[in-house]
Amino acid sequence: MNNPDPANNLFNNTSDFDVEKVRADFPILEQQVHGKPLVYLDNAATAQKPKQVIEVLDTYYRETNSNIHRGVHSLSEKATAEYEAARNKVKEFVNAASTKEIVFVRGATEAINLVAQSFGRNTLMADDEIIITELEHHSNIVPWQILSEQTGATLKFIPINDAGELMLEEYEKLLNNKTRIVAVGHISNALGTINPIKTIIDKAHAVGAKVLVDGAQAVPHTKVDVTELDCDFYVFSGHKLFGPTGIGVLYGKEALLESMPPYQGGGDMIQMVSMKKSTYNSLPYKFEAGTPHIAGVIGLGAAIDYVDELGLDSAAQYEHELLVYANEQASLVSGLNLVGTAKNKTSILSFTLDGIHPHDIGTILDGEGVAIRAGHHCAMPVMERFNIPATARASFAFYNTREEIDALIKAIDKCKKVFN
Amino acid sequence: MFDIKDLYQEVIVDHNRSPRNFGKMEDADTTLEGFNPLCGDKLTLYIKTDDNKISDISFDGSGCAISVASASLMTDAMKGISLDEAETLFNEFHNLVTTDDDYDVDRLGKLAALAGVKDYPARVKCASLCWHTLHSALQGESTPVRTE
């Protein structure tokens, strides 16, 4: 994944992307809201689920439900096999070297906290430094702030320019032999900026730092290859990848995970427990204490099957065309200001309207059936950088259409009429 | 029939565009901040009291149309009334935006324009932030008010 910019594929023929066929897989999209067809443009918050995922969850609870890794009965063996098969799908999906490197967690947030507490807290000293960026979601800020309070390590931020792109020359100035951890989002949830993570990873490794990549916004839009990236940790959530909520993935290099102490204690993560001491299970089970979200894992596996079948490359290409169209249409709206205009970006349109607060935009758009997000998008430092309290954010998925963008633009006109 | 104008009535649009009693009051007796961390709405209330009456009141800050209009309408309604009446109005307004109970249009006056908020649970906090801030200020509290 040297070049995640879908724009490089602009000349590919994508006429074979049949969006109507794709939409038929998503039952939720058929409904009306306030008497108008639902136009779901809040995909960066959570994506909708195809019936292929919903049916797998339904079948699991109807036919397979059982606890894993311990029963000798048939249902338990079947549930265990499906759970571990899903782990293998994730391994293939991100091109990890081994299923030992795939740990199931509740979501990207838990994965980052796990790394901060298990890896960070046990290796960082008071003089050490952590580098993150101004673009991060709160989930990739707060765990590092907590870690820095616990260890005395210093937290530094890579600044962004007016387009919402990381300033790599500033990053280079922040790096030094005290840098222990660099944590960076692959794609910004607030602005859609695609960060040059390969460059960031290589430069961090040059000073001996470990790198965590928050891929929550990236996996639905771009093929990720952790081996090629050579990142030390890569995290994402299932629900943004058309899978269930409450399930996420921590990828970590095996040797690193091996060196890290458990994050939580409990059942399934042990080999032997006595009153005096316990010995821990091998990877990845060492980090999966307690009964996991079995249905969620199997549902995530089904979601990966779905996007594999669909082809992320052609989907990303289609989404890029939607973004180009949305940008064109938005630029014709007087009083609309785009926030985040990075050269490399995914299908996120963050904007403000002169004289109209984003929350009012969100409510009025909802009245037109158009679901967007209004607020700080859990990225308050980004809002501070642009000196705005909030933005309205439309985020697209491969099941969105040009007609839906037209509906968005029409609803924005309605906002202006209400406040005129 | 759903109509967004039930929420964004002319009175609200007008008070958002030209908020009344807007601006810092240098010689206020009581100053209190209100903050909604969820959406970032921020306001500061400035109150002058005299003989158990609100003799003057103003606000500044930033927020959505609902929160700005609500603060504008509230400060208009509060000028010159007694502290007891202010407390009564606080309760009546709370009922207006959170319940389906009947309300007295004559008493509430223009404030009744905010009745539509109750159909938008996510927006009730926007309308009530200034009211909770006023309530706390009149109770003599000094820690900033937060609604979530």
Coordinates of C-alpha atoms in Angstrom, one line a residue:
Chain A
M1 CA 0.0 0.0 0.0
N2 CA 2.6 2.5 -1.0
N3 CA 0.1 4.8 -2.5
P4 CA -3.3 4.8 -0.9
D5 CA -4.5 7.6 -3.0
P6 CA -7.4 6.3 -5.1
A7 CA -7.0 9.2 -7.4
N8 CA -4.1 7.3 -9.0
N9 CA -6.7 4.8 -10.3
L10 CA -8.9 7.5 -11.9
F11 CA -8.5 6.1 -15.4
N12 CA -9.6 2.7 -14.5
N13 CA -12.9 1.7 -15.9
T14 CA -15.4 1.5 -13.1
S15 CA -18.6 1.3 -15.0
D16 CA -18.9 -2.2 -13.7
F17 CA -19.6 -0.9 -10.2
D18 CA -23.3 -1.6 -9.8
V19 CA -24.4 0.6 -6.9
E20 CA -28.1 -0.5 -7.2
K21 CA -27.1 -4.1 -6.7
V22 CA -24.9 -3.1 -3.7
R23 CA -27.7 -1.1 -2.2
A24 CA -30.0 -4.1 -2.3
D25 CA -27.7 -5.8 0.1
F26 CA -28.3 -3.1 2.8
P27 CA -31.9 -3.4 4.0
I28 CA -31.7 -0.3 6.3
L29 CA -31.3 1.9 3.2
E30 CA -34.8 1.2 2.0
Q31 CA -36.6 3.2 4.7
Q32 CA -38.0 6.7 4.8
V33 CA -37.2 9.3 7.4
H34 CA -39.8 12.1 7.9
G35 CA -41.5 10.9 4.8
K36 CA -38.4 11.2 2.7
P37 CA -36.0 8.5 1.5
L38 CA -33.2 7.9 3.9
V39 CA -29.9 9.4 2.6
Y40 CA -27.3 7.9 5.0
L41 CA -24.2 10.1 4.9
D42 CA -22.8 9.3 8.4
N43 CA -20.6 6.4 7.4
A44 CA -17.5 7.7 9.2
A45 CA -19.5 7.4 12.5
T46 CA -20.7 3.9 11.7
A47 CA -21.4 2.0 8.5
Q48 CA -24.6 0.1 7.7
K49 CA -24.6 -3.7 7.6
P50 CA -25.2 -5.8 4.6
K51 CA -27.7 -8.7 4.9
Q52 CA -24.8 -11.1 4.5
V53 CA -23.6 -9.9 7.9
I54 CA -27.0 -9.7 9.5
E55 CA -27.8 -13.3 8.4
V56 CA -24.6 -14.7 9.8
L57 CA -25.3 -13.1 13.2
D58 CA -28.9 -14.5 13.0
T59 CA -27.7 -17.9 12.1
Y60 CA -25.0 -17.9 14.8
Y61 CA -27.6 -17.2 17.6
R62 CA -30.2 -19.5 16.1
E63 CA -27.9 -22.5 15.4
T64 CA -24.4 -22.2 16.8
N65 CA -24.4 -20.1 20.0
S66 CA -22.0 -21.7 22.5
N67 CA -18.9 -20.7 24.4
I68 CA -15.6 -21.2 22.7
H69 CA -12.2 -22.8 23.5
R70 CA -13.5 -25.0 26.3
G71 CA -16.5 -27.1 25.4
V72 CA -16.1 -30.6 24.1
H73 CA -19.6 -30.6 22.7
S74 CA -20.4 -30.1 19.1
L75 CA -21.8 -26.6 19.3
S76 CA -18.8 -25.3 21.2
E77 CA -16.5 -26.9 18.6
K78 CA -18.4 -25.3 15.8
A79 CA -18.4 -21.9 17.4
T80 CA -14.7 -22.2 18.1
A81 CA -14.0 -23.1 14.5
E82 CA -16.0 -20.2 13.2
Y83 CA -14.4 -17.8 15.6
E84 CA -10.9 -18.9 14.7
A85 CA -11.8 -18.9 11.0
A86 CA -12.8 -15.3 11.3
R87 CA -9.4 -14.6 12.9
N88 CA -7.8 -16.1 9.8
K89 CA -9.9 -13.9 7.6
V90 CA -8.7 -10.8 9.5
K91 CA -5.1 -12.0 9.2
E92 CA -5.5 -12.3 5.4
F93 CA -7.4 -9.0 5.2
V94 CA -4.5 -7.0 6.6
N95 CA -1.8 -9.4 5.4
A96 CA -0.4 -10.2 8.9
A97 CA 2.2 -12.9 9.1
S98 CA 0.3 -15.1 11.6
T99 CA -3.1 -15.3 13.4
K100 CA -1.0 -14.9 16.6
E101 CA -0.8 -11.3 15.6
I102 CA -4.6 -10.7 15.5
V103 CA -6.1 -9.9 18.9
F104 CA -9.9 -9.3 19.1
V105 CA -10.9 -6.3 21.3
R106 CA -14.0 -4.2 21.6
G107 CA -12.9 -1.6 19.1
A108 CA -10.1 0.6 17.9
T109 CA -10.4 2.5 21.2
E110 CA -9.7 -0.5 23.4
A111 CA -6.9 -1.6 21.1
I112 CA -5.1 1.8 21.6
N113 CA -5.6 1.6 25.3
L114 CA -4.3 -1.9 25.4
V115 CA -1.1 -0.9 23.6
A116 CA -0.7 2.3 25.7
Q117 CA -1.1 0.4 29.0
S118 CA 0.6 -3.0 28.2
F119 CA 3.4 -1.8 25.9
G120 CA 3.7 1.8 26.8
R121 CA 3.4 1.7 30.6
N122 CA 6.0 -1.1 30.8
T123 CA 8.6 0.4 28.5
L124 CA 8.4 4.2 28.8
M125 CA 10.5 6.3 31.2
A126 CA 10.1 9.9 32.4
D127 CA 12.5 11.2 29.7
D128 CA 10.8 9.5 26.8
E129 CA 8.6 11.0 24.2
I130 CA 5.4 10.1 22.4
I131 CA 4.4 11.7 19.1
I132 CA 0.8 11.9 17.9
T133 CA -0.8 14.4 15.6
E134 CA -3.3 17.3 15.7
L135 CA -5.6 15.4 13.4
E136 CA -6.3 12.5 15.8
H137 CA -9.6 11.3 17.1
H138 CA -9.8 11.6 20.9
S139 CA -9.3 7.8 21.1
N140 CA -5.8 8.3 19.8
I141 CA -5.1 11.2 22.1
V142 CA -6.5 10.5 25.6
P143 CA -4.8 7.0 26.1
W144 CA -1.4 8.7 25.4
Q145 CA -2.2 11.6 27.7
I146 CA -3.0 9.0 30.4
L147 CA 0.2 7.2 29.6
S148 CA 2.2 10.3 29.7
E149 CA 0.8 11.2 33.2
Q150 CA 1.6 7.7 34.4
T151 CA 5.2 7.6 33.1
G152 CA 6.2 11.2 32.9
A153 CA 6.9 10.8 29.2
T154 CA 6.3 13.9 27.1
L155 CA 3.5 14.0 24.5
K156 CA 4.2 15.9 21.3
F157 CA 1.9 16.7 18.4
I158 CA 2.6 16.9 14.6
P159 CA 0.8 20.0 13.5
I160 CA -1.4 20.3 10.4
N161 CA -1.5 22.9 7.6
D162 CA -4.5 24.9 6.4
A163 CA -5.5 22.1 4.1
G164 CA -5.6 19.6 7.0
E165 CA -2.4 17.8 6.0
L166 CA 0.3 16.7 8.4
M167 CA 3.4 18.9 8.3
L168 CA 6.1 16.3 7.8
E169 CA 8.9 18.8 8.1
E170 CA 7.7 19.5 11.6
Y171 CA 7.4 15.8 12.3
E172 CA 11.1 15.4 11.5
K173 CA 12.0 18.1 14.0
L174 CA 10.0 16.3 16.7
L175 CA 11.7 12.9 16.2
N176 CA 14.8 12.1 18.2
N177 CA 16.4 9.3 20.1
K178 CA 14.0 9.8 23.0
T179 CA 10.9 9.1 20.8
R180 CA 9.5 5.8 21.9
I181 CA 6.0 5.7 20.3
V182 CA 4.5 7.4 17.3
A183 CA 0.7 7.0 17.1
V184 CA -1.0 8.3 14.0
G185 CA -4.4 7.9 12.3
H186 CA -4.3 6.4 8.8
I187 CA -7.2 8.6 7.7
S188 CA -8.6 11.5 9.6
N189 CA -12.2 11.0 10.7
A190 CA -12.9 14.7 10.9
L191 CA -11.4 15.8 7.6
G192 CA -10.8 12.7 5.5
T193 CA -7.1 13.4 5.1
I194 CA -5.1 10.3 4.1
N195 CA -1.8 10.5 6.0
P196 CA 1.5 9.3 4.4
I197 CA 1.8 6.6 7.0
K198 CA 4.5 4.6 5.2
T199 CA 6.8 7.7 5.4
I200 CA 5.9 8.3 9.0
I201 CA 6.6 4.7 10.0
D202 CA 10.0 4.6 8.3
K203 CA 11.1 7.8 9.9
A204 CA 10.0 6.6 13.3
H205 CA 11.8 3.3 12.9
A206 CA 15.0 5.2 11.9
V207 CA 15.1 6.6 15.5
G208 CA 14.0 3.3 17.1
A209 CA 10.4 4.2 17.9
K210 CA 7.4 1.9 17.6
V211 CA 4.4 3.0 15.5
L212 CA 0.7 2.5 16.1
V213 CA -1.6 3.2 13.2
D214 CA -5.3 3.9 13.9
G215 CA -7.0 2.5 10.9
A216 CA -10.6 2.9 12.0
Q217 CA -11.4 5.2 9.1
A218 CA -9.1 3.5 6.6
V219 CA -10.1 -0.2 6.4
P220 CA -13.5 0.6 4.9
H221 CA -11.9 2.6 2.1
T222 CA -8.5 1.2 1.3
K223 CA -6.6 -2.1 1.2
V224 CA -4.2 -2.3 4.2
D225 CA -1.1 -4.4 4.2
V226 CA 0.6 -4.4 7.6
T227 CA 3.6 -6.4 6.4
E228 CA 4.4 -3.9 3.6
L229 CA 3.7 -0.9 5.9
D230 CA 5.9 -2.5 8.6
C231 CA 3.9 -0.8 11.3
D232 CA 4.2 -2.3 14.8
F233 CA 0.5 -2.0 15.7
Y234 CA -2.5 -1.4 13.5
V235 CA -6.0 -1.1 15.0
F236 CA -9.5 -0.9 13.6
S237 CA -13.2 -1.3 14.6
G238 CA -15.6 -3.8 13.0
H239 CA -18.6 -1.5 12.9
K240 CA -17.1 1.0 10.4
L241 CA -16.2 -1.9 8.2
F242 CA -19.9 -2.9 7.7
G243 CA -19.6 -5.4 10.7
P244 CA -21.1 -5.4 14.1
T245 CA -20.5 -2.9 16.9
G246 CA -18.5 -3.9 19.9
I247 CA -15.8 -5.8 18.0
G248 CA -12.4 -4.6 16.9
V249 CA -8.9 -5.7 16.0
L250 CA -5.5 -5.1 17.3
Y251 CA -2.7 -6.2 15.0
G252 CA 0.7 -6.3 16.6
K253 CA 4.0 -7.8 15.5
E254 CA 4.4 -11.1 17.2
A255 CA 7.6 -10.4 19.0
L256 CA 6.2 -7.2 20.4
L257 CA 3.0 -8.8 21.6
E258 CA 5.0 -11.7 23.0
S259 CA 7.1 -9.2 25.1
M260 CA 4.0 -7.4 26.5
P261 CA 2.2 -8.3 29.7
P262 CA -1.5 -9.1 29.7
Y263 CA -3.9 -6.1 29.6
Q264 CA -6.7 -7.8 31.5
G265 CA -6.8 -10.9 33.6
G266 CA -9.5 -13.5 33.5
G267 CA -10.6 -16.7 31.9
D268 CA -9.2 -17.9 28.6
M269 CA -6.0 -15.8 28.9
I270 CA -4.4 -18.3 31.3
Q271 CA -2.6 -21.6 31.1
M272 CA -2.6 -22.5 34.8
V273 CA -4.0 -20.7 37.8
S274 CA -3.1 -21.5 41.3
M275 CA -3.6 -19.6 44.5
K276 CA -0.1 -18.3 44.4
K277 CA 0.5 -17.5 40.7
S278 CA -0.9 -17.9 37.2
T279 CA 0.8 -18.6 33.9
Y280 CA -0.5 -16.9 30.8
N281 CA -1.8 -18.4 27.7
S282 CA 0.0 -18.0 24.4
L283 CA -0.7 -15.4 21.7
P284 CA -3.2 -14.1 20.8
Y285 CA -5.3 -15.5 23.8
K286 CA -3.1 -13.8 26.3
F287 CA -4.9 -10.6 25.4
E288 CA -8.4 -12.1 25.2
A289 CA -9.6 -12.4 28.8
G290 CA -13.1 -13.5 29.4
T291 CA -15.8 -14.7 26.9
P292 CA -15.3 -12.6 23.9
H293 CA -17.9 -11.1 21.5
I294 CA -18.1 -14.4 19.6
A295 CA -21.0 -13.4 17.4
G296 CA -19.2 -10.1 16.7
V297 CA -16.1 -11.8 15.6
I298 CA -18.0 -14.1 13.3
G299 CA -20.0 -11.1 12.0
L300 CA -16.8 -9.2 11.3
G301 CA -15.5 -12.2 9.3
A302 CA -18.7 -12.0 7.2
A303 CA -18.1 -8.3 6.7
I304 CA -14.6 -9.0 5.5
D305 CA -16.0 -11.6 3.1
Y306 CA -18.4 -9.1 1.8
V307 CA -15.9 -6.3 1.1
D308 CA -13.5 -8.9 -0.4
E309 CA -16.2 -10.1 -2.7
L310 CA -17.1 -6.5 -3.6
G311 CA -13.5 -5.5 -4.2
L312 CA -12.2 -2.6 -2.1
D313 CA -10.3 -1.2 -5.0
S314 CA -13.3 -0.6 -7.3
A315 CA -15.4 0.5 -4.3
A316 CA -12.7 3.0 -3.3
Q317 CA -12.6 4.2 -6.9
Y318 CA -16.4 4.7 -7.0
E319 CA -16.3 6.5 -3.6
H320 CA -13.6 8.8 -5.0
E321 CA -15.8 9.7 -7.9
L322 CA -18.6 10.5 -5.4
L323 CA -16.3 12.7 -3.5
V324 CA -15.2 14.6 -6.6
Y325 CA -18.8 15.1 -7.6
A326 CA -19.8 16.2 -4.0
N327 CA -16.8 18.7 -4.0
E328 CA -17.9 20.1 -7.3
Q329 CA -21.5 20.5 -6.2
A330 CA -20.5 21.9 -2.8
S331 CA -18.3 24.5 -4.4
L332 CA -21.3 25.9 -6.2
V333 CA -23.1 26.6 -2.9
S334 CA -22.5 30.2 -1.8
G335 CA -21.6 30.5 1.9
L336 CA -20.3 26.9 2.1
N337 CA -16.8 26.5 3.4
L338 CA -15.0 23.2 3.1
V339 CA -12.9 22.3 6.1
G340 CA -10.1 19.9 5.1
T341 CA -9.0 20.1 1.5
A342 CA -6.1 17.7 1.6
K343 CA -4.8 16.6 -1.8
N344 CA -5.1 13.0 -0.7
K345 CA -8.4 12.4 1.0
T346 CA -11.2 9.9 1.3
S347 CA -14.9 10.4 1.0
I348 CA -15.5 12.9 3.8
L349 CA -17.0 16.3 3.2
S350 CA -16.6 18.5 6.3
F351 CA -18.1 21.9 6.0
T352 CA -19.5 25.0 7.6
L353 CA -22.2 27.4 6.3
D354 CA -21.9 31.1 6.9
G355 CA -24.2 32.2 9.7
I356 CA -25.7 28.7 10.4
H357 CA -24.4 26.5 13.2
P358 CA -23.6 22.9 12.3
H359 CA -26.2 21.6 14.7
D360 CA -28.9 23.5 13.0
I361 CA -27.6 22.1 9.7
G362 CA -27.8 18.6 11.1
T363 CA -31.4 19.0 12.3
I364 CA -32.6 20.6 9.1
L365 CA -30.9 18.0 6.9
D366 CA -32.5 15.2 9.0
G367 CA -35.9 16.8 8.3
E368 CA -35.0 16.1 4.6
G369 CA -34.1 12.5 5.3
V370 CA -30.4 13.3 5.1
A371 CA -28.3 11.9 8.0
I372 CA -25.0 13.6 8.6
R373 CA -22.9 14.3 11.7
A374 CA -22.6 17.7 13.2
G375 CA -20.2 18.5 16.0
H376 CA -16.5 18.3 16.8
H377 CA -16.3 14.6 15.6
C378 CA -14.3 13.7 18.7
A379 CA -11.4 15.7 17.3
M380 CA -11.5 18.9 19.3
P381 CA -7.9 19.8 18.5
V382 CA -8.8 19.9 14.8
M383 CA -11.7 22.3 15.5
E384 CA -9.4 24.4 17.6
R385 CA -6.8 24.5 14.7
F386 CA -9.4 25.8 12.3
N387 CA -10.9 28.1 15.0
I388 CA -14.5 26.7 14.7
P389 CA -16.7 25.1 17.3
A390 CA -17.9 22.3 15.0
T391 CA -18.5 21.3 11.4
A392 CA -21.2 19.4 9.5
R393 CA -19.7 16.3 8.0
A394 CA -21.1 14.1 5.2
S395 CA -19.2 10.9 4.8
F396 CA -19.8 8.5 1.9
A397 CA -19.7 4.8 1.5
F398 CA -19.8 2.7 -1.7
Y399 CA -23.6 2.3 -1.4
N400 CA -24.2 6.1 -1.7
T401 CA -25.2 7.6 -5.0
R402 CA -24.9 10.9 -7.0
E403 CA -28.6 11.3 -6.5
E404 CA -28.0 11.3 -2.7
I405 CA -25.4 14.0 -3.1
D406 CA -28.0 16.0 -5.0
A407 CA -30.4 15.4 -2.1
L408 CA -27.7 16.6 0.3
I409 CA -27.1 19.8 -1.7
K410 CA -30.8 20.4 -1.9
A411 CA -31.1 20.0 1.8
I412 CA -28.3 22.5 2.4
D413 CA -30.2 25.0 0.3
K414 CA -33.2 24.4 2.5
C415 CA -31.0 25.3 5.5
K416 CA -30.2 28.6 3.9
K417 CA -33.9 29.2 3.2
V418 CA -34.9 28.5 6.8
F419 CA -32.4 31.0 8.1
N420 CA -32.9 33.6 5.4
Chain B
M1 CA -47.2 16.5 9.0
F2 CA -43.6 17.0 9.7
D3 CA -42.4 20.6 9.2
I4 CA -39.0 21.9 10.2
K5 CA -40.5 25.3 10.6
D6 CA -42.2 24.0 13.8
L7 CA -38.8 24.1 15.3
Y8 CA -37.3 27.0 13.5
Q9 CA -40.1 29.5 13.9
E10 CA -39.7 33.0 12.8
V11 CA -39.2 34.2 16.4
I12 CA -36.3 31.8 16.8
V13 CA -34.7 32.7 13.5
D14 CA -35.0 36.4 14.3
H15 CA -33.6 36.1 17.8
N16 CA -30.7 34.0 16.5
R17 CA -29.9 36.6 13.8
S18 CA -30.2 39.5 16.2
P19 CA -29.9 38.3 19.7
R20 CA -31.2 40.7 22.3
N21 CA -29.3 41.6 25.5
F22 CA -26.1 40.3 23.9
G23 CA -22.8 41.4 25.2
K24 CA -20.6 41.5 28.3
M25 CA -21.9 43.5 31.3
E26 CA -18.9 45.0 33.1
D27 CA -20.6 45.8 36.4
A28 CA -22.7 42.6 36.8
D29 CA -23.3 41.3 40.3
T30 CA -23.3 37.7 39.1
T31 CA -21.5 36.1 36.2
L32 CA -21.7 32.4 35.4
E33 CA -20.7 30.3 32.4
G34 CA -22.6 27.5 30.9
F35 CA -21.1 24.9 28.6
N36 CA -22.4 21.9 26.6
P37 CA -19.4 19.7 26.0
L38 CA -21.3 17.5 23.6
C39 CA -21.8 20.2 21.0
G40 CA -19.5 23.0 22.2
D41 CA -22.3 25.6 23.0
K42 CA -20.8 28.1 25.4
L43 CA -22.4 31.1 27.0
T44 CA -21.8 33.5 29.9
L45 CA -24.7 35.1 31.7
Y46 CA -24.3 38.6 33.4
I47 CA -26.9 39.4 36.0
K48 CA -27.6 42.5 38.1
T49 CA -30.1 42.2 41.0
D50 CA -31.7 44.9 43.0
D51 CA -34.2 44.4 45.8
N52 CA -34.9 40.7 44.9
K53 CA -35.4 41.6 41.3
I54 CA -33.4 41.0 38.2
S55 CA -32.7 44.6 37.2
D56 CA -30.5 43.8 34.3
I57 CA -29.3 40.7 32.4
S58 CA -27.2 40.0 29.4
F59 CA -25.3 37.1 27.8
D60 CA -22.5 36.4 25.3
G61 CA -21.1 33.2 23.8
S62 CA -21.6 31.0 20.8
G63 CA -23.9 28.2 19.9
C64 CA -26.6 27.0 17.6
A65 CA -29.7 28.9 16.7
I66 CA -31.7 27.2 19.3
S67 CA -29.3 28.0 22.1
V68 CA -28.7 31.6 21.0
A69 CA -32.5 32.3 20.5
S70 CA -33.3 30.7 23.8
A71 CA -30.8 32.9 25.7
S72 CA -32.1 35.9 23.9
L73 CA -35.7 35.2 24.7
M74 CA -34.9 34.2 28.2
T75 CA -33.0 37.4 29.0
D76 CA -35.9 39.4 27.5
A77 CA -38.3 37.6 29.8
M78 CA -36.2 38.0 32.9
K79 CA -35.7 41.7 32.9
G80 CA -37.4 43.3 35.8
I81 CA -39.1 40.3 37.3
S82 CA -38.6 39.0 40.9
L83 CA -36.3 36.2 41.7
D84 CA -39.3 34.1 42.8
E85 CA -41.0 34.8 39.4
A86 CA -37.7 33.8 37.7
E87 CA -37.7 30.5 39.5
T88 CA -41.4 29.9 38.5
L89 CA -40.6 30.7 34.9
F90 CA -37.6 28.3 35.0
N91 CA -39.9 25.5 36.0
E92 CA -42.6 26.4 33.4
F93 CA -40.0 26.6 30.7
H94 CA -38.6 23.2 31.7
N95 CA -42.1 21.7 31.4
L96 CA -42.5 23.4 28.0
V97 CA -39.5 21.8 26.4
T98 CA -39.6 18.4 28.1
T99 CA -43.3 17.5 28.6
D100 CA -46.5 17.4 26.7
D101 CA -48.3 19.2 29.5
D102 CA -50.4 22.2 28.6
Y103 CA -48.7 25.6 28.9
D104 CA -49.9 29.1 29.4
V105 CA -49.1 30.9 26.2
D106 CA -50.0 34.3 27.7
R107 CA -47.6 33.8 30.6
L108 CA -44.8 32.4 28.4
G109 CA -45.2 34.8 25.6
K110 CA -42.6 34.5 22.9
L111 CA -40.9 31.7 24.9
A112 CA -43.6 29.4 23.7
A113 CA -41.9 29.5 20.3
L114 CA -39.4 27.0 21.8
A115 CA -42.1 24.4 22.4
G116 CA -41.1 22.6 19.2
V117 CA -37.8 21.6 20.8
K118 CA -39.4 18.7 22.7
D119 CA -39.8 16.8 19.5
Y120 CA -36.0 16.9 19.1
P121 CA -34.5 15.2 22.2
A122 CA -31.0 15.9 21.0
R123 CA -31.7 19.6 20.9
V124 CA -33.5 20.1 24.3
K125 CA -30.1 20.7 25.9
C126 CA -29.4 23.5 23.4
A127 CA -32.6 25.3 24.6
S128 CA -32.1 24.7 28.2
L129 CA -28.4 25.5 28.7
C130 CA -29.0 29.2 29.4
W131 CA -31.9 28.3 31.7
H132 CA -29.8 25.9 33.8
T133 CA -27.1 28.5 33.9
L134 CA -29.5 31.1 35.2
H135 CA -31.0 28.8 37.7
S136 CA -27.5 28.0 39.1
A137 CA -26.5 31.6 39.1
L138 CA -29.6 32.6 41.1
Q139 CA -28.9 29.8 43.6
G140 CA -25.5 31.5 44.2
E141 CA -23.4 28.7 42.6
S142 CA -20.1 29.7 41.0
T143 CA -19.0 26.6 39.2
P144 CA -19.7 26.7 35.5
V145 CA -22.8 24.8 34.4
R146 CA -22.3 21.7 32.2
T147 CA -25.1 20.0 30.4
E148 CA -24.5 16.7 28.5

